mmCIF file of C-alpha atoms and ligand atoms in Angstrom:
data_model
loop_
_atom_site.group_PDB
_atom_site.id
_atom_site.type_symbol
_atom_site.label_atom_id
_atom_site.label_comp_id
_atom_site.label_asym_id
_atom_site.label_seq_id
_atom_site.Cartn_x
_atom_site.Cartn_y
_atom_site.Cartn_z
ATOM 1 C CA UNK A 51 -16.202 7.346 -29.266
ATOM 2 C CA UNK A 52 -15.997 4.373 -26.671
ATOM 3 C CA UNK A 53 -12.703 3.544 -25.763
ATOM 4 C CA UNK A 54 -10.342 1.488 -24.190
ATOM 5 C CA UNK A 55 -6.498 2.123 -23.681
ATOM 6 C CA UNK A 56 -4.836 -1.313 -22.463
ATOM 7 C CA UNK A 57 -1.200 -1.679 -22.227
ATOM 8 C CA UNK A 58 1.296 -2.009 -19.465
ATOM 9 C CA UNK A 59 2.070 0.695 -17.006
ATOM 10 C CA UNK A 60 4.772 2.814 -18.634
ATOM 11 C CA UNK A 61 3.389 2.066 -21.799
ATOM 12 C CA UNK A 62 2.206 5.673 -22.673
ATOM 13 C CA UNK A 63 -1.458 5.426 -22.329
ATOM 14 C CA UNK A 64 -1.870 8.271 -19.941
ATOM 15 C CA UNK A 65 0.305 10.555 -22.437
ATOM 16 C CA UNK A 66 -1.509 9.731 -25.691
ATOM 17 C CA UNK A 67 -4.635 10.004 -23.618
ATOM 18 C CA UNK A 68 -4.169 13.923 -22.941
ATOM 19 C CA UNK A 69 -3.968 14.036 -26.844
ATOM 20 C CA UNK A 70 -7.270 11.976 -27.573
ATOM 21 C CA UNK A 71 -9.312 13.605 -25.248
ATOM 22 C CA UNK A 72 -8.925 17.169 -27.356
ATOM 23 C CA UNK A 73 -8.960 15.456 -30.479
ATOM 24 C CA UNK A 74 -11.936 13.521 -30.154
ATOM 25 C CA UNK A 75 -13.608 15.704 -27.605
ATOM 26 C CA UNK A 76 -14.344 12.995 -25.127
ATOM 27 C CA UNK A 77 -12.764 12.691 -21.600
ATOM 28 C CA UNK A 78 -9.776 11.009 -20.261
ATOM 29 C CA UNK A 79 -11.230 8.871 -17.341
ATOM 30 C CA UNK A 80 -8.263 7.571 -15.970
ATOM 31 C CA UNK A 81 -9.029 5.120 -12.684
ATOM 32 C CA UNK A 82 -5.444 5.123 -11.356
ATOM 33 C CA UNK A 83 -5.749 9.456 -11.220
ATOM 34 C CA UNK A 84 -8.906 9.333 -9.476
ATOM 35 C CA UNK A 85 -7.256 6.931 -7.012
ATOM 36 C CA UNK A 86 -4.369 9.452 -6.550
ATOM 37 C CA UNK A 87 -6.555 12.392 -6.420
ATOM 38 C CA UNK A 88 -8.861 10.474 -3.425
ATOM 39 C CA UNK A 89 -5.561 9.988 -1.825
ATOM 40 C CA UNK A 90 -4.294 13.717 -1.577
ATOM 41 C CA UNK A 91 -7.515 14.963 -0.759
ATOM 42 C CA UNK A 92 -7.571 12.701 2.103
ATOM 43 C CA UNK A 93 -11.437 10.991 1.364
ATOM 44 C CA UNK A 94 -12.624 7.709 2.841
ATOM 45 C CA UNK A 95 -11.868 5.950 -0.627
ATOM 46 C CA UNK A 96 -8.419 7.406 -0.373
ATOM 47 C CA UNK A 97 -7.654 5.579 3.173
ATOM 48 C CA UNK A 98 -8.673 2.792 1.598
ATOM 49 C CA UNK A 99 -6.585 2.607 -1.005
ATOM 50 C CA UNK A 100 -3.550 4.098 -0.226
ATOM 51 C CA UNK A 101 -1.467 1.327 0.217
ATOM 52 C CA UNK A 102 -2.757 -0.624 -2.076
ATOM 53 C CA UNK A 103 -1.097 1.863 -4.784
ATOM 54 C CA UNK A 104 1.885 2.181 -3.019
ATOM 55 C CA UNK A 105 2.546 -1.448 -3.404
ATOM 56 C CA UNK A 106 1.772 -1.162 -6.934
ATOM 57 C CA UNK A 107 -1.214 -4.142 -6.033
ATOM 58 C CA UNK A 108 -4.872 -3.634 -7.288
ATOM 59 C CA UNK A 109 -7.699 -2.468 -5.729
ATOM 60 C CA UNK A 110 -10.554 -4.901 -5.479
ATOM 61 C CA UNK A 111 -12.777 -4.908 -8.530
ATOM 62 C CA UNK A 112 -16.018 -4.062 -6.415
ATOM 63 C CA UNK A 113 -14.292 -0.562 -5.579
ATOM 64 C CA UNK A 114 -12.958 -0.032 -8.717
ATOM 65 C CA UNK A 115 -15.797 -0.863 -10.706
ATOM 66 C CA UNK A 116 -18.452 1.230 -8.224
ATOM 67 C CA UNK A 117 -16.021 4.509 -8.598
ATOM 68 C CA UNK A 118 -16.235 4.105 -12.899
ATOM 69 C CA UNK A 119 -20.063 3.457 -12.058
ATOM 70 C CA UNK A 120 -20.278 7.082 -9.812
ATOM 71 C CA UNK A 121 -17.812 8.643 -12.966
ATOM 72 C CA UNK A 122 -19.814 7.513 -15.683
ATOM 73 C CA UNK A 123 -22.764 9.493 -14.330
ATOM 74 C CA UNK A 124 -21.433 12.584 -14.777
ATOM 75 C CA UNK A 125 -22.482 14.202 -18.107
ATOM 76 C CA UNK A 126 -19.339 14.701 -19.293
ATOM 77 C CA UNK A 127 -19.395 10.550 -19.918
ATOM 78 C CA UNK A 128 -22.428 10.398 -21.752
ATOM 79 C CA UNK A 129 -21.237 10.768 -25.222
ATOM 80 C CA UNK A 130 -17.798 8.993 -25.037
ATOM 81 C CA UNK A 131 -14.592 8.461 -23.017
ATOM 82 C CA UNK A 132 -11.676 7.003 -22.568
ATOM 83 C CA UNK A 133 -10.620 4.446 -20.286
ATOM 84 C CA UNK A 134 -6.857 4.410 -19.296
ATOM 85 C CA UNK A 135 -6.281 2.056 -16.849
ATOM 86 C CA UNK A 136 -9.513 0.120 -16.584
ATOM 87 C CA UNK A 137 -10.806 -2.697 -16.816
ATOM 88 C CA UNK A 138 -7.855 -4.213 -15.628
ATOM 89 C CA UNK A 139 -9.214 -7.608 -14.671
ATOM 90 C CA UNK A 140 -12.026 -9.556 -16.431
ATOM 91 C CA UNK A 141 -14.391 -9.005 -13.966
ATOM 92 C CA UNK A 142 -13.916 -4.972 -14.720
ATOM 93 C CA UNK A 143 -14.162 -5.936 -17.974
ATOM 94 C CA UNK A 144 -17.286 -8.153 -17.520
ATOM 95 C CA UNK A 145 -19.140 -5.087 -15.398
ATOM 96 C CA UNK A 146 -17.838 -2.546 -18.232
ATOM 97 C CA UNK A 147 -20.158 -4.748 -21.027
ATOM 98 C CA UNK A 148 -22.849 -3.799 -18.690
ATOM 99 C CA UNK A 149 -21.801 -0.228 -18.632
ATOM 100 C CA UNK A 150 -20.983 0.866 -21.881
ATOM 101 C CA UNK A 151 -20.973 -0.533 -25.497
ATOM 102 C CA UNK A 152 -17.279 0.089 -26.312
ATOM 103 C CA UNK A 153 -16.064 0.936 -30.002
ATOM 104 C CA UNK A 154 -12.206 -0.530 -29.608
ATOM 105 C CA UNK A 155 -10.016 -1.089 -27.275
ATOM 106 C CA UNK A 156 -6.214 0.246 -28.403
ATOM 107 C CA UNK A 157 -3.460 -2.262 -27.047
ATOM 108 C CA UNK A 158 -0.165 -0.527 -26.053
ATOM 109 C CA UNK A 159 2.508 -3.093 -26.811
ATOM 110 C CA UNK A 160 6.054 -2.320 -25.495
ATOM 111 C CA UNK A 161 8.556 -4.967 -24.160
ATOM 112 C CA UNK A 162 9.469 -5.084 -20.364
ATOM 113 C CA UNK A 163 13.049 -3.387 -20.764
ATOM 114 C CA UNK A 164 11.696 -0.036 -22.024
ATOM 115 C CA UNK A 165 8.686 -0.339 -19.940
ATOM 116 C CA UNK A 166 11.534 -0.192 -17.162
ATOM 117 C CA UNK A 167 13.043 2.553 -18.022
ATOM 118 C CA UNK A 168 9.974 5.041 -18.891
ATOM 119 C CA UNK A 169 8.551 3.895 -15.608
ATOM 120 C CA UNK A 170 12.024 4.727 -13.271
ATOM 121 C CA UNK A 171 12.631 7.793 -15.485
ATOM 122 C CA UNK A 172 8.692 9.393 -15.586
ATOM 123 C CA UNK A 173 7.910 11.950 -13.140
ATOM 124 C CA UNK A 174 4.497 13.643 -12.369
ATOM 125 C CA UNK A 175 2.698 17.289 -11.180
ATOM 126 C CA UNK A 176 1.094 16.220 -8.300
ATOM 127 C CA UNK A 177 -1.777 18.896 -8.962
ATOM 128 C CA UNK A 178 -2.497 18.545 -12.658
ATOM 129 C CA UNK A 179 -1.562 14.961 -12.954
ATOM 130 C CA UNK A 180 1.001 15.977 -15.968
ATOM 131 C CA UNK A 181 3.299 13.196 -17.014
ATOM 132 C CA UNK A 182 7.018 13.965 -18.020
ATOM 133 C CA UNK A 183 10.379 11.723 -18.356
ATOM 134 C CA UNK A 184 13.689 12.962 -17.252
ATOM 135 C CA UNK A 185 15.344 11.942 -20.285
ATOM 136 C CA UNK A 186 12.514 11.542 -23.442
ATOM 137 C CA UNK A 187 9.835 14.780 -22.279
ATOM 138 C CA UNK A 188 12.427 16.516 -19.926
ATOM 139 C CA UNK A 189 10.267 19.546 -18.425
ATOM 140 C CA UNK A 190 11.760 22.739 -19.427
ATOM 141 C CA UNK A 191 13.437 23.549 -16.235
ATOM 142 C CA UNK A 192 14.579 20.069 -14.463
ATOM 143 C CA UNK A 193 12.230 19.308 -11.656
ATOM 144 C CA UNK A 194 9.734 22.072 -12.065
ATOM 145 C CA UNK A 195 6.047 21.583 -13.909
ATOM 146 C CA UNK A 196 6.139 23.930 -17.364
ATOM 147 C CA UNK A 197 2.596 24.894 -16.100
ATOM 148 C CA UNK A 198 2.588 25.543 -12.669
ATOM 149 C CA UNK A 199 5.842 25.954 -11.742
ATOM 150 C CA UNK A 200 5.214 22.898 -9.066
ATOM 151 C CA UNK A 201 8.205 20.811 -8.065
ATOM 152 C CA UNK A 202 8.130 17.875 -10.072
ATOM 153 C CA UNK A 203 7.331 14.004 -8.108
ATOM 154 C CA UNK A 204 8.109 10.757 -8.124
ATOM 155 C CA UNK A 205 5.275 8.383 -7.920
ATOM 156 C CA UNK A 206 5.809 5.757 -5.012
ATOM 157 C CA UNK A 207 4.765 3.067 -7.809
ATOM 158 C CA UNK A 208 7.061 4.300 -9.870
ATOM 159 C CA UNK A 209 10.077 2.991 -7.797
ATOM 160 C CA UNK A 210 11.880 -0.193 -8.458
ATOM 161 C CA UNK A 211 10.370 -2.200 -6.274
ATOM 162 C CA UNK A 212 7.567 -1.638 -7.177
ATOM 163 C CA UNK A 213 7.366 -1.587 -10.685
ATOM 164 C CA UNK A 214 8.293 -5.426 -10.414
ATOM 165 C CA UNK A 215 4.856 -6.004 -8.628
ATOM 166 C CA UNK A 216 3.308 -4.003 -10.894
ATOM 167 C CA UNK A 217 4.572 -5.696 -13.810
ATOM 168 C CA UNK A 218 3.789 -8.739 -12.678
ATOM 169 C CA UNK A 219 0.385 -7.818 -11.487
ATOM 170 C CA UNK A 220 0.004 -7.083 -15.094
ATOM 171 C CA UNK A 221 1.042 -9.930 -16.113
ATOM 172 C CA UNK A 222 -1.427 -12.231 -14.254
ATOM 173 C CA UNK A 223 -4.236 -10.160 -14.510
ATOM 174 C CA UNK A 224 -4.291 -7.750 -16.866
ATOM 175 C CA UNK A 225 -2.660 -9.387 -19.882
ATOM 176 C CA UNK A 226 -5.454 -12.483 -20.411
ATOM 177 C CA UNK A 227 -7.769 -8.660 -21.315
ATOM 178 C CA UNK A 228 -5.717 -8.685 -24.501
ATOM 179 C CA UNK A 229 -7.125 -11.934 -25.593
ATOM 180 C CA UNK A 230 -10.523 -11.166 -24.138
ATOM 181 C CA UNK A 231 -10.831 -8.273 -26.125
ATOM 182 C CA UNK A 232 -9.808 -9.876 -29.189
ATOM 183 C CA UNK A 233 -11.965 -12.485 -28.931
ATOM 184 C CA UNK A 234 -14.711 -9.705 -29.246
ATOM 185 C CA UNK A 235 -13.219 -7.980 -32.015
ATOM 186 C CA UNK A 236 -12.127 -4.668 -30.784
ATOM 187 C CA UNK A 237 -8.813 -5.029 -30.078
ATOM 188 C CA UNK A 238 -6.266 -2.745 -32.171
ATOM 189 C CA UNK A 239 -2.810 -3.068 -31.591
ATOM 190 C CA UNK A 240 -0.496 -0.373 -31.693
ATOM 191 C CA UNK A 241 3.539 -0.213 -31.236
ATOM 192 C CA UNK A 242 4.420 1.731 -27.924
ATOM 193 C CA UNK A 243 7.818 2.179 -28.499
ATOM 194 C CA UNK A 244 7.615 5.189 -30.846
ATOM 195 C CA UNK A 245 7.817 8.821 -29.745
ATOM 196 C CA UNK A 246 3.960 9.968 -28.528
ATOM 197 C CA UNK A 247 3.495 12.100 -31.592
ATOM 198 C CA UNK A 248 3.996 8.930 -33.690
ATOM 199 C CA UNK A 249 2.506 6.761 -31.335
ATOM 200 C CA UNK A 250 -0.861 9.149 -31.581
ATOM 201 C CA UNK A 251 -0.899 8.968 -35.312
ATOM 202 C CA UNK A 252 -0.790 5.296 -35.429
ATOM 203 C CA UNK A 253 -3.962 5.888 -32.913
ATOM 204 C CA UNK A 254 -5.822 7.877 -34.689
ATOM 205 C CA UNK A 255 -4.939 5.511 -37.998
ATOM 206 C CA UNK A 256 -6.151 2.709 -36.151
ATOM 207 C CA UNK A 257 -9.430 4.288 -35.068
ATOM 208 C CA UNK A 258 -10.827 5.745 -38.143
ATOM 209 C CA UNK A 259 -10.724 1.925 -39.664
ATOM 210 C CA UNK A 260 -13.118 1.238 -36.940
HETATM 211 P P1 AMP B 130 -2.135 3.763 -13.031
HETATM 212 O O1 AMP B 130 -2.020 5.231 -12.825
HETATM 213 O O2 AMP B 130 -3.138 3.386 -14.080
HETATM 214 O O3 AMP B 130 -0.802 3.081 -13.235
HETATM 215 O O4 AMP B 130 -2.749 3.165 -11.664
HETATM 216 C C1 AMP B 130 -2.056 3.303 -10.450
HETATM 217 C C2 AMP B 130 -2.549 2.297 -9.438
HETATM 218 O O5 AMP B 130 -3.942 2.523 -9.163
HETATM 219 C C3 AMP B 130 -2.465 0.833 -9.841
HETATM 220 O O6 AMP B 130 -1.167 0.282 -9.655
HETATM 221 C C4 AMP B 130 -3.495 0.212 -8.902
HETATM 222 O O7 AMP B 130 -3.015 0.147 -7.575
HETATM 223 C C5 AMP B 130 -4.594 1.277 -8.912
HETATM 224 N N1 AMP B 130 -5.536 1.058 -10.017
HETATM 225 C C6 AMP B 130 -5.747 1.859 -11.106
HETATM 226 N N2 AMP B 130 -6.676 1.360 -11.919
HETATM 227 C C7 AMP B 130 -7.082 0.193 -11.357
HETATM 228 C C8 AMP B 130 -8.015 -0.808 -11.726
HETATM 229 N N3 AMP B 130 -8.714 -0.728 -12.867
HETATM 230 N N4 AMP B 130 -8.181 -1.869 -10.883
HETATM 231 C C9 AMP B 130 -7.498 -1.965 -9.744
HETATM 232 N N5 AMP B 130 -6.572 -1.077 -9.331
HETATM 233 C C10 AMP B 130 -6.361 0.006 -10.131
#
C-alpha cells in the first residue's frame, strides 16, 4: 500500500501513522523526523535545515524531494509506505508522480482551534520520536517517555509562535494538495477530531474501499 497522510500539523498523522505501519506492514516515512533526526546528529543536511524548522518555514522542495529520493531506495520502501508530511507543496507532489504510483492519499481534517491546542499541548522523545499530549495521551509519569524513561520535549515548532507560521505555511502551500489530490481521485477524507483509536478505524474503513 502507497500512501499519503495530508492534514495540518497537529492533525494526528504522525500518531495514526505508528498504527498503520504495523497494520499494514509498510513503513512510516515521515520527512519532518528525518529532518529532526539530521539535526541531532549534527549532519551537513541538518545545518542546513535547522532553522528552517525552528521557524516552522519549509525546506526547499529540491532538498526535500532529493532526501525522499535517497529514502525510497532503501528496501524497506519497495513494497509500500507511508508518507506523513510530504509532499507538502505541488512541486513535491509533482516529483512524487514520478516516484511512486500512490493508492490514496488520507486527508486529516481538523479545524484551527483544536489544531492549536494538540500542537501547544503535544510533547515528544527526542530519541524514539514518540508523540504524547499533556492532557489527551498524558505519558504515564508526567514528563518522562513510558519507553525509555527519557525526559519528555517540547518541539521548538511546537511553540506559539510558531505554530502561527506553520499554520499559515499550510495554508498557502499545503492546502491547494487537497484539491490536487482530488482532482486525481485519491483523496479520502477522514475527521481528525476523534480519539486516534477511532480516528484509525475510520482509516482503515476508508482504505479497504480503495
Ligand atoms: P513535521 O514533523 O511534519 O511537522 O515537520 C516539521 C518541519 O520539517 C516542518 O515545519 C518543515 O520545516 C520541515 N518539513 C517536513 N516535511 C517537509 C516537506 N515535505 N517540505 C518542506 N519542509 C518540510
Amino acid at each position: 500500500m502507497k500512501l499519503v497522510f495530508l492534514g495540518p500539523p497537529g492533525a494526528g498523522k504522525g500518531t495514526i501513522a505508528t498504527r498503520a505501519k504495523e497494520f499494514y506492514s509498510i513503513p512510516h516515512i515521515s520527512t519532518g523526523d528525518l529532518f529532526r533526526h539530521n539535526i541531532k546528529n549534527e549532519t551537513e543536511l541538518g545545518k542546513q535545515v535547522k532553522a528552517i524548522l525552528a521557524a516552522g518555514d519549509l525546506v526547499p522542495d529540491s532538498i526535500t524531494i532529493a532526501m525522499v529520493e535517497d529514502r525510497f531506495k532503501d528496501d524497506d520502501a519497495k513494497g509500500g509506505f507511508i508518507l506523513d508530511g510530504f509532499p507538502r507543496t505541488i512541486a513535491q507532489a509533482e516529483a512524487l508522480e514520478q516516484m511512486a504510483d500512490l493508492d490514496a492519499v488520507v486527508n486529516f481534517v481538523l479545524d484551527k482551534e483544536r489544531i492549536v491546542k494538540r500542537l501547544s499541548g503535544r510533547r515528544m522523545c527526542k530519541s524514539t520520536g514518540r508523540i504524547y499530549h499533556i492532557e489527551y495521551d498524558p505519558p504515564k509519569t508526567d514528563g518522562i517517555d513510558d519507553e525509555t524513561g527519557e525526559p519528555l520535549i517540547q518541539r521548538d515548532d511546537d511553540k506559539e509562535d510558531a505554530i502561527m507560521n506553520r499554520l499559515d505555511v499550510y495554508d498557502a502551500q499545503t492546502a491547494p494538495l487537497i484539491e490536487y489530490y482530488r482532482g486525481k481521485g485519491l483523496l479520502v477524507d477522514i475527521d481528525a477530531s476523534k480519539s486516534p483509536k477511532e480516528v484509525f478505524e475510520s482509516v482503515k474503513k476508508a482504505l479497504a474501499k480503495k
